[in-house]
Amino acid sequence: MKAKAFIVWGTGSGVGKSLIAAGLLRHFKRQGLRVAPFKAQNMSNHYRVVAGGEIASAQWLQAVAAGTPPDPRMNPILIKPLGLEGSQVVVLGRVDPLLSKLPWKERRPHLEAPVREALEALGQEFDLLVLEGAGSPVERNLWPDLPNLLVAEWAGAQALLVADVDQGGSLAALYGTWALLGEHRERLLGFLFNKFRGDIRLLEPAYRLLEDWTGIPVLGTLPMLPLELPEEDGFRHRPRIGQGPKVAILRYPHASNLDEFWPLSELAQPVYARTLEEAQGAELLILPGSRLPARDLAWLQGFLPLLRGHLEAGKPVLAICGGAEMLAQAIVDEEGVEAKGVFPGLGLLPFPVRMLPGKTVRPAQVVFRGLSGFWARLNGLKAQGYGIHHGQGIPLVHQEGPLLATWLHGLLENPGVQQALFGREAKALEEALDQLADALEEHLDLKHLHRNLGLTPGPPPAPTRKEGSLDPPPPPGLLLLLGGARSGKSRHAQRLAGPFATLIATAEARDGEMAERIARHRAERPPTWETLEEPLDLVEALQMARYPTVVVDCITLWVSNLLERDRDPLVETRRFLEAVSSSGKRIIVISNEVGMGIVPANPLARRYRDLLGEVNALLAKAAQEVYLLVAGKALRL
């Protein structure tokens, strides 16, 4: 694949992957790069019609951010949930009836080929692909999953891991996800906290903890942004309340395409109404699309008195696609396209609707003429949108008193319609996307991404290691880390060891200053590590260690402890090395290099220096790898 690739992973669903990917695409577009989005598999009831078929709304928005025409290859697999009835599978923009009928496990072998073909095709046409993962990349029951791990491997992508501070538990979520990533951990370039509000000083200590525990930098914290953009998941979205009339969007169980109402957050006071009380007092009622109108009819029946009273008062109602189908005389689905049967509608429109296997999926436009009442203000306007439905029988636009019914999705996204109905226009998507990119550029260390993607000069950081109790077993053997005081030995050992290791601590808290040092090291240590405090007998501690990776910190104090108790450090070192060779474990040993300073003034100190040098030499001779740490940088010897 020609293009470079970068993937946005999240600690879970709803953490902001989609909008962060959109912001990054707009940022890279500003750098003059030809960029495109990609999400292998998206489960959503929010989708758009583009040239070639259907695409999830998130990837449509990301394509707008990238300044490139949206393409079904950017979301090769779209899954539309049908509740307990299963789901509809859209492959490269078109519904696949056969795959839609298969159980999930039987579908997967058929999905990998179109995903990989779409990825490789886009990779030949662009400079950079910004991939979006799905949910979490560490669902071990799905390991390795398609939309997170396999596509990252195929694209050779590096990764950013995002957590939602507003949901709580973001530090644990980031560390836990890193710990479970196993061999895929090496792709991570950085962590990102999203949706923060409050005093940033309360969050900043988490930066140091994560960097100490993992060796991965925190690239910054994105605040809660007051942007209203089409949301991938309208069921999580809570619109802000703008200035203007109350608008109630009826939220039936299978409501779909709710993302098209994003302008209302600025133009009106929108409410997603699940109850009659929530819809009371609205100036405008909207019946949005429905993935299963035949199933939503029973729910909407409870709103029929409200609808009739609203219309009798001359107040407007807008019914879109599936919402309009439920207001018809009947929904006839003889072939079980969505739900087999004949379902009596609410009877507010003088048409029956028939469900046909062939699906209308196309951009559409309308010029409004002959409308009356509230809707007369649309006369003469041309509106762009899209049609996406199996139903037939209702005109593209039909008025029945204050009720306007239409197949046209996206009506309220037209600036002319916004001006006519609400007296002003919502901010254009372009302006909002620019504000999103501005926020990323202000709050995140994007230069780090540039360096690692090879977009600016400078060496990328060394990759992290792969070991851990849930990872493949580490290769046995000895690693020796040498260096001066505060040279970064302990932190480098943590990077090499991974999230699951046993620490053998040789320090003893003999005074307040040493106790403080021990406490500081303990706080910097990964919370998933096991700690064994053993000042003398490393062999016994090694036998007690639970994990296949063991860190000994440090040999410097161990030699001092042995000398104080009249035990020979060279003999104990040879005994320790024998235990290392038979343990089958990976042992990372930390020791100070004290032989390069001023010659000590007394015989005991000189003897200690010489003995420690000999111990280090014995360890280095037996070690597979030896590193010298200088000013936080590791030099392999």
XYZ file of C-alpha atoms in Angstrom:
637
model
C 0.000 0.000 0.000
C 1.424 3.355 -1.024
C -0.297 5.556 1.571
C 0.855 5.970 5.140
C -1.797 4.980 7.671
C -2.834 6.039 11.120
C -5.659 4.558 13.241
C -7.711 6.093 16.054
C -8.513 3.468 18.684
C -10.802 4.071 21.656
C -11.158 2.586 25.113
C -14.802 1.947 24.201
C -17.732 3.170 22.149
C -18.748 6.804 22.256
C -15.375 8.160 23.406
C -15.024 10.451 20.386
C -13.087 8.409 17.829
C -15.208 9.611 14.922
C -14.869 13.340 15.574
C -11.172 13.096 16.451
C -10.581 11.262 13.176
C -12.532 14.008 11.383
C -10.437 16.693 13.082
C -7.206 14.934 12.167
C -8.328 14.608 8.553
C -9.036 18.335 8.382
C -5.647 19.039 10.015
C -3.753 16.867 7.532
C -5.725 18.394 4.653
C -4.422 21.782 5.820
C -0.902 20.385 5.534
C -1.486 19.839 1.820
C -1.835 16.056 2.031
C -4.322 14.008 0.046
C -6.130 12.232 2.887
C -9.103 9.899 3.207
C -11.026 8.230 6.037
C -11.525 4.501 6.475
C -13.595 2.432 8.871
C -13.701 -1.221 8.019
C -16.960 -2.013 9.754
C -19.476 0.378 11.240
C -22.623 -0.626 13.084
C -24.970 2.323 12.870
C -28.479 3.433 12.016
C -27.108 6.735 10.725
C -26.037 6.689 7.093
C -25.835 8.810 3.982
C -26.303 8.209 0.286
C -23.206 8.877 -1.808
C -22.117 8.009 -5.332
C -22.069 4.219 -5.317
C -24.470 3.528 -2.459
C -24.721 3.910 1.324
C -22.027 4.929 3.788
C -22.104 5.500 7.553
C -22.676 9.144 8.480
C -19.380 9.248 10.378
C -17.321 8.405 7.295
C -19.398 10.799 5.186
C -18.524 13.591 7.622
C -14.865 12.524 7.694
C -14.731 12.649 3.891
C -16.121 16.193 4.043
C -13.389 17.027 6.579
C -10.756 15.540 4.265
C -12.064 17.499 1.275
C -12.583 14.374 -0.804
C -15.782 12.894 -2.290
C -17.274 10.263 0.038
C -16.940 6.744 -1.299
C -18.396 3.406 -0.110
C -14.826 2.071 0.061
C -14.304 4.376 3.043
C -16.806 2.226 4.970
C -16.876 -1.107 3.128
C -19.049 -2.858 5.729
C -22.081 -1.060 7.185
C -24.236 -3.047 9.603
C -27.694 -1.739 10.415
C -29.077 -3.335 13.589
C -32.679 -4.553 13.464
C -33.062 -5.161 17.186
C -33.704 -8.795 18.064
C -34.431 -9.546 14.413
C -30.739 -9.388 13.454
C -29.141 -6.824 11.192
C -28.861 -5.725 7.592
C -25.392 -5.926 6.037
C -24.322 -3.378 3.444
C -21.162 -4.288 1.520
C -19.460 -1.542 -0.483
C -22.621 0.539 -0.506
C -25.160 -2.157 -1.403
C -27.343 -4.385 0.758
C -26.203 -8.015 0.717
C -29.348 -10.104 1.417
C -27.424 -13.370 1.832
C -24.952 -12.009 4.378
C -27.782 -10.274 6.218
C -29.351 -13.673 6.914
C -26.162 -15.308 8.206
C -25.235 -15.439 11.923
C -22.370 -13.122 12.887
C -19.698 -15.826 13.120
C -20.569 -17.132 9.670
C -20.415 -13.639 8.141
C -16.877 -12.785 9.131
C -15.016 -14.928 6.569
C -16.986 -13.144 3.832
C -16.174 -9.647 5.143
C -12.385 -9.674 5.190
C -11.892 -9.711 1.406
C -13.993 -6.595 0.587
C -12.450 -4.731 3.546
C -8.899 -5.477 2.465
C -9.613 -4.711 -1.187
C -11.178 -1.349 -0.269
C -8.267 -0.486 2.034
C -5.624 -1.322 -0.561
C -7.482 0.535 -3.310
C -7.722 3.716 -1.227
C -4.088 3.276 -0.255
C -3.076 3.641 -3.887
C -4.971 6.905 -4.339
C -4.063 8.937 -1.248
C -1.003 10.070 0.711
C -2.436 9.248 4.138
C -5.362 7.218 5.421
C -6.861 8.029 8.820
C -8.517 4.852 10.042
C -11.133 4.693 12.759
C -11.457 1.660 14.977
C -14.711 0.302 16.357
C -15.552 0.034 20.040
C -12.428 -1.205 21.811
C -9.426 -2.975 20.255
C -9.022 -5.337 23.229
C -12.162 -7.438 23.097
C -10.186 -10.658 23.548
C -13.221 -12.786 22.714
C -13.012 -11.360 19.156
C -9.198 -11.415 18.954
C -7.828 -10.269 16.575
C -10.864 -8.267 15.523
C -11.382 -6.987 11.994
C -12.052 -3.226 12.352
C -9.277 -2.524 14.881
C -6.416 -4.984 14.719
C -6.521 -6.704 11.347
C -6.922 -3.479 9.389
C -4.112 -1.865 11.398
C -1.884 -4.804 10.511
C -2.843 -4.733 6.820
C -2.261 -0.978 6.604
C 0.895 -0.959 8.732
C -0.861 1.704 10.807
C 0.352 3.411 13.946
C -2.263 4.249 16.562
C -3.652 6.837 18.946
C -5.707 5.632 21.938
C -8.579 7.854 23.090
C -10.529 7.869 26.368
C -13.578 9.883 27.395
C -12.893 11.811 30.618
C -16.557 12.789 30.902
C -17.584 9.139 31.330
C -15.122 8.693 34.210
C -12.390 6.108 34.702
C -10.263 7.340 31.803
C -6.882 6.642 33.429
C -7.867 3.052 34.191
C -9.394 2.658 30.734
C -6.242 3.827 28.955
C -3.879 1.752 31.063
C -6.103 -1.333 30.962
C -6.469 -1.136 27.193
C -2.699 -0.739 26.783
C -2.104 -3.698 29.096
C -4.462 -5.937 27.102
C -3.173 -4.940 23.661
C -0.398 -7.492 23.856
C 1.655 -7.761 20.690
C -0.334 -4.887 19.155
C 0.944 -2.509 21.841
C 3.911 -1.535 19.698
C 1.613 0.402 17.319
C 0.669 2.975 19.956
C 2.152 6.436 19.527
C 0.238 8.196 22.251
C -2.735 8.571 24.550
C -5.423 11.251 24.321
C -7.935 12.388 26.933
C -11.169 13.652 25.370
C -14.209 15.664 26.554
C -12.551 17.238 29.596
C -14.122 20.048 31.561
C -12.787 21.536 34.754
C -9.345 22.275 36.170
C -6.748 20.635 33.901
C -4.295 20.584 36.809
C -6.349 17.790 38.357
C -5.793 15.616 35.299
C -2.149 16.364 34.529
C -0.706 13.939 37.161
C -2.264 11.144 35.088
C 0.093 12.089 32.242
C 3.164 11.202 34.292
C 1.605 7.998 35.635
C 0.735 6.728 32.159
C 4.117 7.651 30.737
C 5.942 6.022 33.663
C 3.855 2.854 33.515
C 3.848 2.385 29.747
C 6.561 4.481 28.126
C 3.862 5.949 25.850
C 3.410 9.748 25.878
C 0.144 11.546 26.526
C -0.376 13.852 23.550
C -2.802 16.108 25.371
C -6.353 16.650 26.524
C -9.164 17.860 24.308
C -11.782 19.917 26.172
C -15.506 19.458 25.807
C -16.103 21.318 22.550
C -19.286 23.322 21.893
C -19.589 21.984 18.356
C -22.775 20.566 16.893
C -21.803 18.161 14.135
C -23.687 15.138 12.800
C -23.216 12.436 15.429
C -22.456 8.855 14.479
C -24.480 7.632 17.434
C -27.537 9.809 17.937
C -28.593 7.725 20.923
C -25.667 9.076 22.954
C -25.999 12.613 21.642
C -27.542 15.195 23.942
C -28.096 18.363 21.885
C -27.498 21.708 23.477
C -30.483 23.998 23.758
C -30.337 26.890 21.323
C -32.526 29.937 20.857
C -35.810 29.478 19.028
C -38.970 27.371 19.084
C -39.210 24.029 20.856
C -38.888 21.173 18.370
C -39.771 17.642 19.488
C -38.163 14.784 17.549
C -40.119 11.634 18.379
C -37.665 8.976 19.501
C -39.261 5.631 18.660
C -37.257 2.447 19.321
C -35.906 2.050 15.772
C -35.448 5.744 14.931
C -32.714 6.284 12.358
C -30.802 9.063 10.610
C -31.058 11.304 13.667
C -27.739 12.860 12.681
C -29.486 14.996 10.055
C -31.029 17.171 12.787
C -27.739 18.626 14.013
C -28.655 22.195 12.851
C -31.563 22.297 15.305
C -29.181 22.550 18.259
C -28.328 26.044 17.048
C -31.622 27.089 15.476
C -34.153 25.855 18.015
C -34.703 24.068 21.314
C -34.634 20.414 20.228
C -35.872 17.566 22.409
C -35.647 13.865 21.585
C -39.033 12.920 22.998
C -39.648 9.430 24.339
C -42.741 10.420 26.291
C -45.807 12.562 25.695
C -44.677 14.908 28.456
C -41.344 15.575 26.721
C -43.135 16.478 23.470
C -45.732 18.766 25.061
C -45.500 22.421 24.089
C -43.466 21.875 20.919
C -44.059 24.256 18.035
C -42.840 21.661 15.528
C -43.090 17.875 15.750
C -40.692 15.764 13.677
C -41.141 12.079 12.894
C -37.651 10.948 11.808
C -36.720 7.924 9.764
C -37.216 4.442 11.179
C -35.249 1.311 10.538
C -38.349 -0.798 11.247
C -41.498 1.317 10.903
C -43.770 -1.718 11.200
C -42.292 -2.378 14.646
C -42.354 1.289 15.693
C -46.067 1.666 14.878
C -47.206 0.343 18.269
C -44.977 2.873 20.044
C -46.186 5.755 17.858
C -49.835 4.775 18.409
C -49.531 6.221 21.902
C -48.648 9.603 20.381
C -51.676 9.685 18.027
C -53.778 11.965 20.304
C -50.846 14.370 20.564
C -50.339 14.354 16.784
C -54.018 14.976 16.080
C -54.242 17.761 18.641
C -51.114 19.362 17.249
C -52.471 19.288 13.701
C -55.926 20.501 14.730
C -54.230 23.497 16.342
C -52.602 24.243 12.982
C -49.093 23.473 14.243
C -46.640 21.910 11.762
C -45.557 18.277 11.660
C -42.653 17.015 9.523
C -42.645 13.275 8.733
C -39.563 11.883 7.014
C -39.256 8.513 5.260
C -40.106 5.831 7.836
C -41.910 8.440 9.906
C -44.152 9.190 6.916
C -44.691 5.476 6.270
C -46.193 5.048 9.740
C -48.704 7.847 9.051
C -49.973 6.089 5.904
C -53.111 3.943 5.639
C -51.115 0.730 5.940
C -47.626 -0.752 5.544
C -47.811 -3.802 3.305
C -44.732 -6.047 3.510
C -45.786 -9.304 1.868
C -42.229 -10.500 1.207
C -40.806 -9.739 4.633
C -38.396 -7.093 3.372
C -38.336 -5.555 6.860
C -41.133 -7.290 8.813
C -43.540 -9.614 7.020
C -47.230 -8.765 7.237
C -49.804 -6.031 6.713
C -49.647 -3.349 9.399
C -52.420 -0.712 9.760
C -50.916 2.781 9.813
C -52.108 5.828 11.751
C -54.139 6.988 8.744
C -53.033 10.630 8.620
C -51.910 10.249 4.989
C -54.253 8.978 2.226
C -51.792 6.410 0.829
C -50.810 2.815 1.539
C -47.102 1.980 1.543
C -45.791 -1.219 -0.050
C -42.375 -2.606 0.838
C -40.388 -3.839 -2.188
C -37.130 -5.837 -2.172
C -35.464 -3.289 -4.449
C -34.138 -0.402 -2.401
C -34.152 3.255 -3.454
C -30.696 4.622 -2.684
C -29.947 7.862 -4.469
C -29.296 11.582 -4.014
C -32.429 13.638 -4.558
C -33.565 17.223 -4.828
C -36.884 18.984 -4.807
C -38.204 22.437 -5.731
C -41.041 23.308 -3.376
C -44.231 24.601 -4.976
C -47.850 24.929 -3.941
C -47.295 24.573 -0.204
C -49.588 26.423 2.195
C -49.712 27.518 5.822
C -46.495 27.172 7.802
C -44.830 25.332 4.940
C -45.585 28.055 2.344
C -42.356 29.789 3.313
C -40.504 26.967 1.479
C -42.132 27.737 -1.897
C -39.598 28.409 -4.617
C -36.686 26.883 -2.686
C -34.559 24.050 -4.084
C -33.465 21.519 -1.446
C -30.856 18.770 -1.741
C -31.043 15.492 0.138
C -31.134 11.769 -0.364
C -33.633 8.958 -0.528
C -32.973 5.609 1.119
C -36.025 3.350 1.483
C -37.749 0.118 0.445
C -41.227 1.655 0.712
C -43.198 2.914 -2.266
C -46.513 4.792 -2.504
C -45.947 8.264 -1.029
C -44.905 11.182 -3.271
C -41.459 12.677 -2.745
C -43.155 15.620 -0.985
C -46.798 15.713 0.086
C -48.691 18.200 2.263
C -51.807 17.248 4.205
C -52.863 20.366 6.137
C -50.079 21.282 8.589
C -48.445 17.869 7.922
C -45.546 17.720 5.455
C -44.479 14.204 4.483
C -41.367 13.452 2.432
C -38.945 10.712 1.492
C -36.182 13.324 1.463
C -33.566 12.971 4.192
C -31.333 15.972 4.900
C -34.019 18.609 4.377
C -33.047 20.627 7.459
C -29.375 20.607 6.472
C -30.115 22.985 3.584
C -29.202 26.579 4.553
C -32.135 27.973 2.540
C -34.591 25.762 4.414
C -33.043 26.771 7.736
C -33.413 30.468 6.848
C -37.007 30.027 5.716
C -38.182 28.028 8.737
C -36.094 29.544 11.551
C -34.998 32.945 10.273
C -31.265 32.155 10.253
C -28.722 29.590 9.138
C -26.767 27.147 11.269
C -23.001 27.254 11.001
C -21.816 25.445 7.933
C -20.087 22.101 8.343
C -16.911 23.566 6.924
C -16.736 26.179 9.668
C -17.439 23.632 12.398
C -14.816 21.226 11.030
C -12.272 24.029 10.938
C -13.044 24.793 14.587
C -12.567 21.111 15.415
C -9.172 21.048 13.700
C -8.227 24.298 15.448
C -8.944 22.659 18.807
C -6.784 19.620 18.002
C -3.930 21.838 16.862
C -4.166 23.926 20.031
C -4.438 21.178 22.625
C -2.567 18.160 21.200
C 1.064 17.469 20.362
C 0.445 16.791 16.679
C 4.147 17.211 15.880
C 4.651 13.851 17.573
C 2.291 12.284 15.030
C 4.034 14.066 12.176
C 7.456 12.743 13.220
C 6.240 9.169 13.604
C 4.384 9.257 10.298
C 7.504 10.565 8.583
C 5.880 13.889 7.727
C 8.610 15.921 9.478
C 12.280 15.133 10.197
C 13.236 13.471 13.437
C 13.593 9.879 14.665
C 10.477 8.133 15.986
C 10.661 6.812 19.563
C 11.750 3.228 20.119
C 8.835 0.767 19.954
C 7.534 -0.702 23.176
C 7.937 -4.352 23.987
C 5.229 -6.970 23.802
C 5.476 -8.986 27.015
C 2.753 -9.472 29.607
C 0.798 -12.259 31.251
C -1.839 -12.142 28.497
C 0.797 -11.761 25.796
C 2.934 -14.495 24.237
C 5.481 -15.696 26.837
C 8.639 -13.547 26.808
C 11.927 -15.107 25.694
C 13.888 -16.226 28.770
C 17.204 -14.640 29.574
C 18.911 -11.736 31.300
C 18.873 -8.032 30.430
C 21.151 -5.602 32.275
C 20.448 -1.885 32.587
C 23.354 0.274 33.768
C 23.489 3.997 34.422
C 23.952 6.740 36.955
C 21.467 7.994 39.515
C 18.167 9.248 37.991
C 19.364 8.294 34.520
C 16.057 6.613 33.609
C 16.932 2.990 34.419
C 13.714 2.146 36.254
C 11.486 3.783 33.666
C 13.244 1.955 30.821
C 12.864 -1.325 32.715
C 9.121 -0.678 32.927
C 8.948 -0.093 29.181
C 10.757 -3.363 28.515
C 8.756 -5.371 31.047
C 5.253 -4.396 30.045
C 2.164 -4.315 32.266
C 2.610 -7.670 34.015
C 5.874 -8.227 35.853
C 7.266 -9.077 39.266
C 9.530 -6.492 40.890
C 12.158 -7.679 43.356
C 12.962 -4.589 45.409
C 16.247 -4.668 47.332
C 15.957 -1.296 49.106
C 15.379 -1.019 52.851
C 13.772 2.076 54.399
C 16.424 2.821 57.030
C 15.719 6.538 57.230
C 13.072 9.047 56.194
C 14.803 10.037 52.966
C 15.102 6.415 51.794
C 11.491 5.732 52.773
C 10.460 8.690 50.634
C 12.485 7.370 47.688
C 10.881 3.938 48.007
C 7.407 5.496 48.142
C 8.134 7.565 45.034
C 9.343 4.522 43.072
C 6.276 2.569 44.205
C 3.964 5.311 42.914
C 5.741 5.336 39.535
C 5.424 1.570 39.170
C 2.637 0.025 37.062
C -0.254 -0.909 39.360
C -0.508 -4.368 37.795
C 3.005 -5.356 38.911
C 3.690 -7.746 41.772
C 6.257 -6.451 44.299
C 8.531 -8.687 46.407
C 10.737 -6.882 48.922
C 13.937 -8.885 49.371
C 17.206 -7.136 50.335
C 19.421 -10.271 50.268
C 18.149 -13.537 48.780
C 17.415 -12.901 45.084
C 17.274 -16.632 44.369
C 14.406 -17.215 46.790
C 12.568 -14.144 45.506
C 13.010 -15.331 41.930
C 11.401 -18.655 42.817
C 8.414 -16.835 44.360
C 7.807 -14.529 41.367
C 4.372 -15.014 39.753
C 5.081 -13.477 36.378
C 7.376 -14.650 33.553
C 9.065 -11.227 33.512
C 11.031 -10.198 36.629
C 12.683 -6.835 37.328
C 15.422 -6.622 39.983
C 15.816 -3.047 41.274
C 18.549 -2.710 42.155
C 21.864 -4.583 42.289
C 23.592 -1.488 43.722
C 21.753 -1.717 47.041
C 21.851 -5.509 46.996
C 25.677 -5.516 46.955
C 25.684 -2.975 49.789
C 23.294 -5.108 51.827
C 25.456 -8.200 51.295
C 28.655 -6.414 52.369
C 27.033 -5.187 55.578
C 26.174 -8.795 56.479
C 29.621 -10.186 55.566
C 28.351 -12.122 52.541
C 30.429 -12.291 49.364
C 28.655 -10.430 46.486
C 30.572 -12.363 43.806
C 29.503 -15.723 45.224
C 25.904 -14.551 45.555
C 25.965 -13.175 42.003
C 27.100 -16.530 40.567
C 24.380 -18.260 42.590
C 21.815 -15.801 41.246
C 22.966 -16.339 37.643
C 22.540 -20.100 38.015
C 18.976 -19.528 39.203
C 18.338 -17.169 36.278
C 19.481 -19.746 33.714
C 17.164 -22.430 35.129
C 14.155 -20.196 35.820
C 12.811 -19.949 32.277
C 12.006 -16.323 33.058
C 13.041 -13.036 31.550
C 15.051 -11.128 34.156
C 15.683 -7.388 33.837
C 18.383 -6.297 36.270
C 19.088 -2.667 37.186
C 22.466 -1.574 38.499
C 24.386 1.676 38.892
C 27.584 2.306 36.983
C 29.788 3.828 39.707
C 33.257 3.262 38.256
C 33.465 6.408 36.145
C 33.507 8.981 38.930
C 36.087 10.291 41.407
C 38.121 7.643 43.285
C 36.545 7.240 46.770
C 38.527 8.589 49.724
C 38.314 5.518 51.995
C 39.167 1.825 51.565
C 35.625 0.520 52.196
C 34.119 2.764 49.541
C 36.852 1.784 47.080
C 36.233 -1.917 47.828
C 32.482 -1.408 47.284
C 33.092 0.361 43.967
C 35.398 -2.413 42.752
C 33.067 -5.218 43.861
C 30.061 -3.603 42.179
C 32.096 -3.248 38.991
C 32.932 -6.960 39.098
C 29.317 -7.888 39.784
C 28.192 -5.760 36.834
C 30.793 -7.459 34.647
C 29.527 -10.926 35.653
C 25.957 -9.910 34.910
C 26.899 -8.309 31.573
C 28.777 -11.457 30.486
C 25.667 -13.585 31.080
C 23.179 -11.087 29.645
C 21.575 -11.250 26.206
C 21.267 -7.455 26.118
C 23.041 -4.666 28.024
C 21.936 -1.015 27.988
C 23.653 2.085 29.320
C 21.177 4.782 30.361
C 22.344 8.369 30.022
C 19.972 11.322 30.589
C 16.944 9.099 29.956
C 18.326 7.694 26.685
C 19.108 3.995 26.360
C 22.296 3.032 24.509
C 22.609 -0.643 23.663
C 26.131 -1.949 24.346
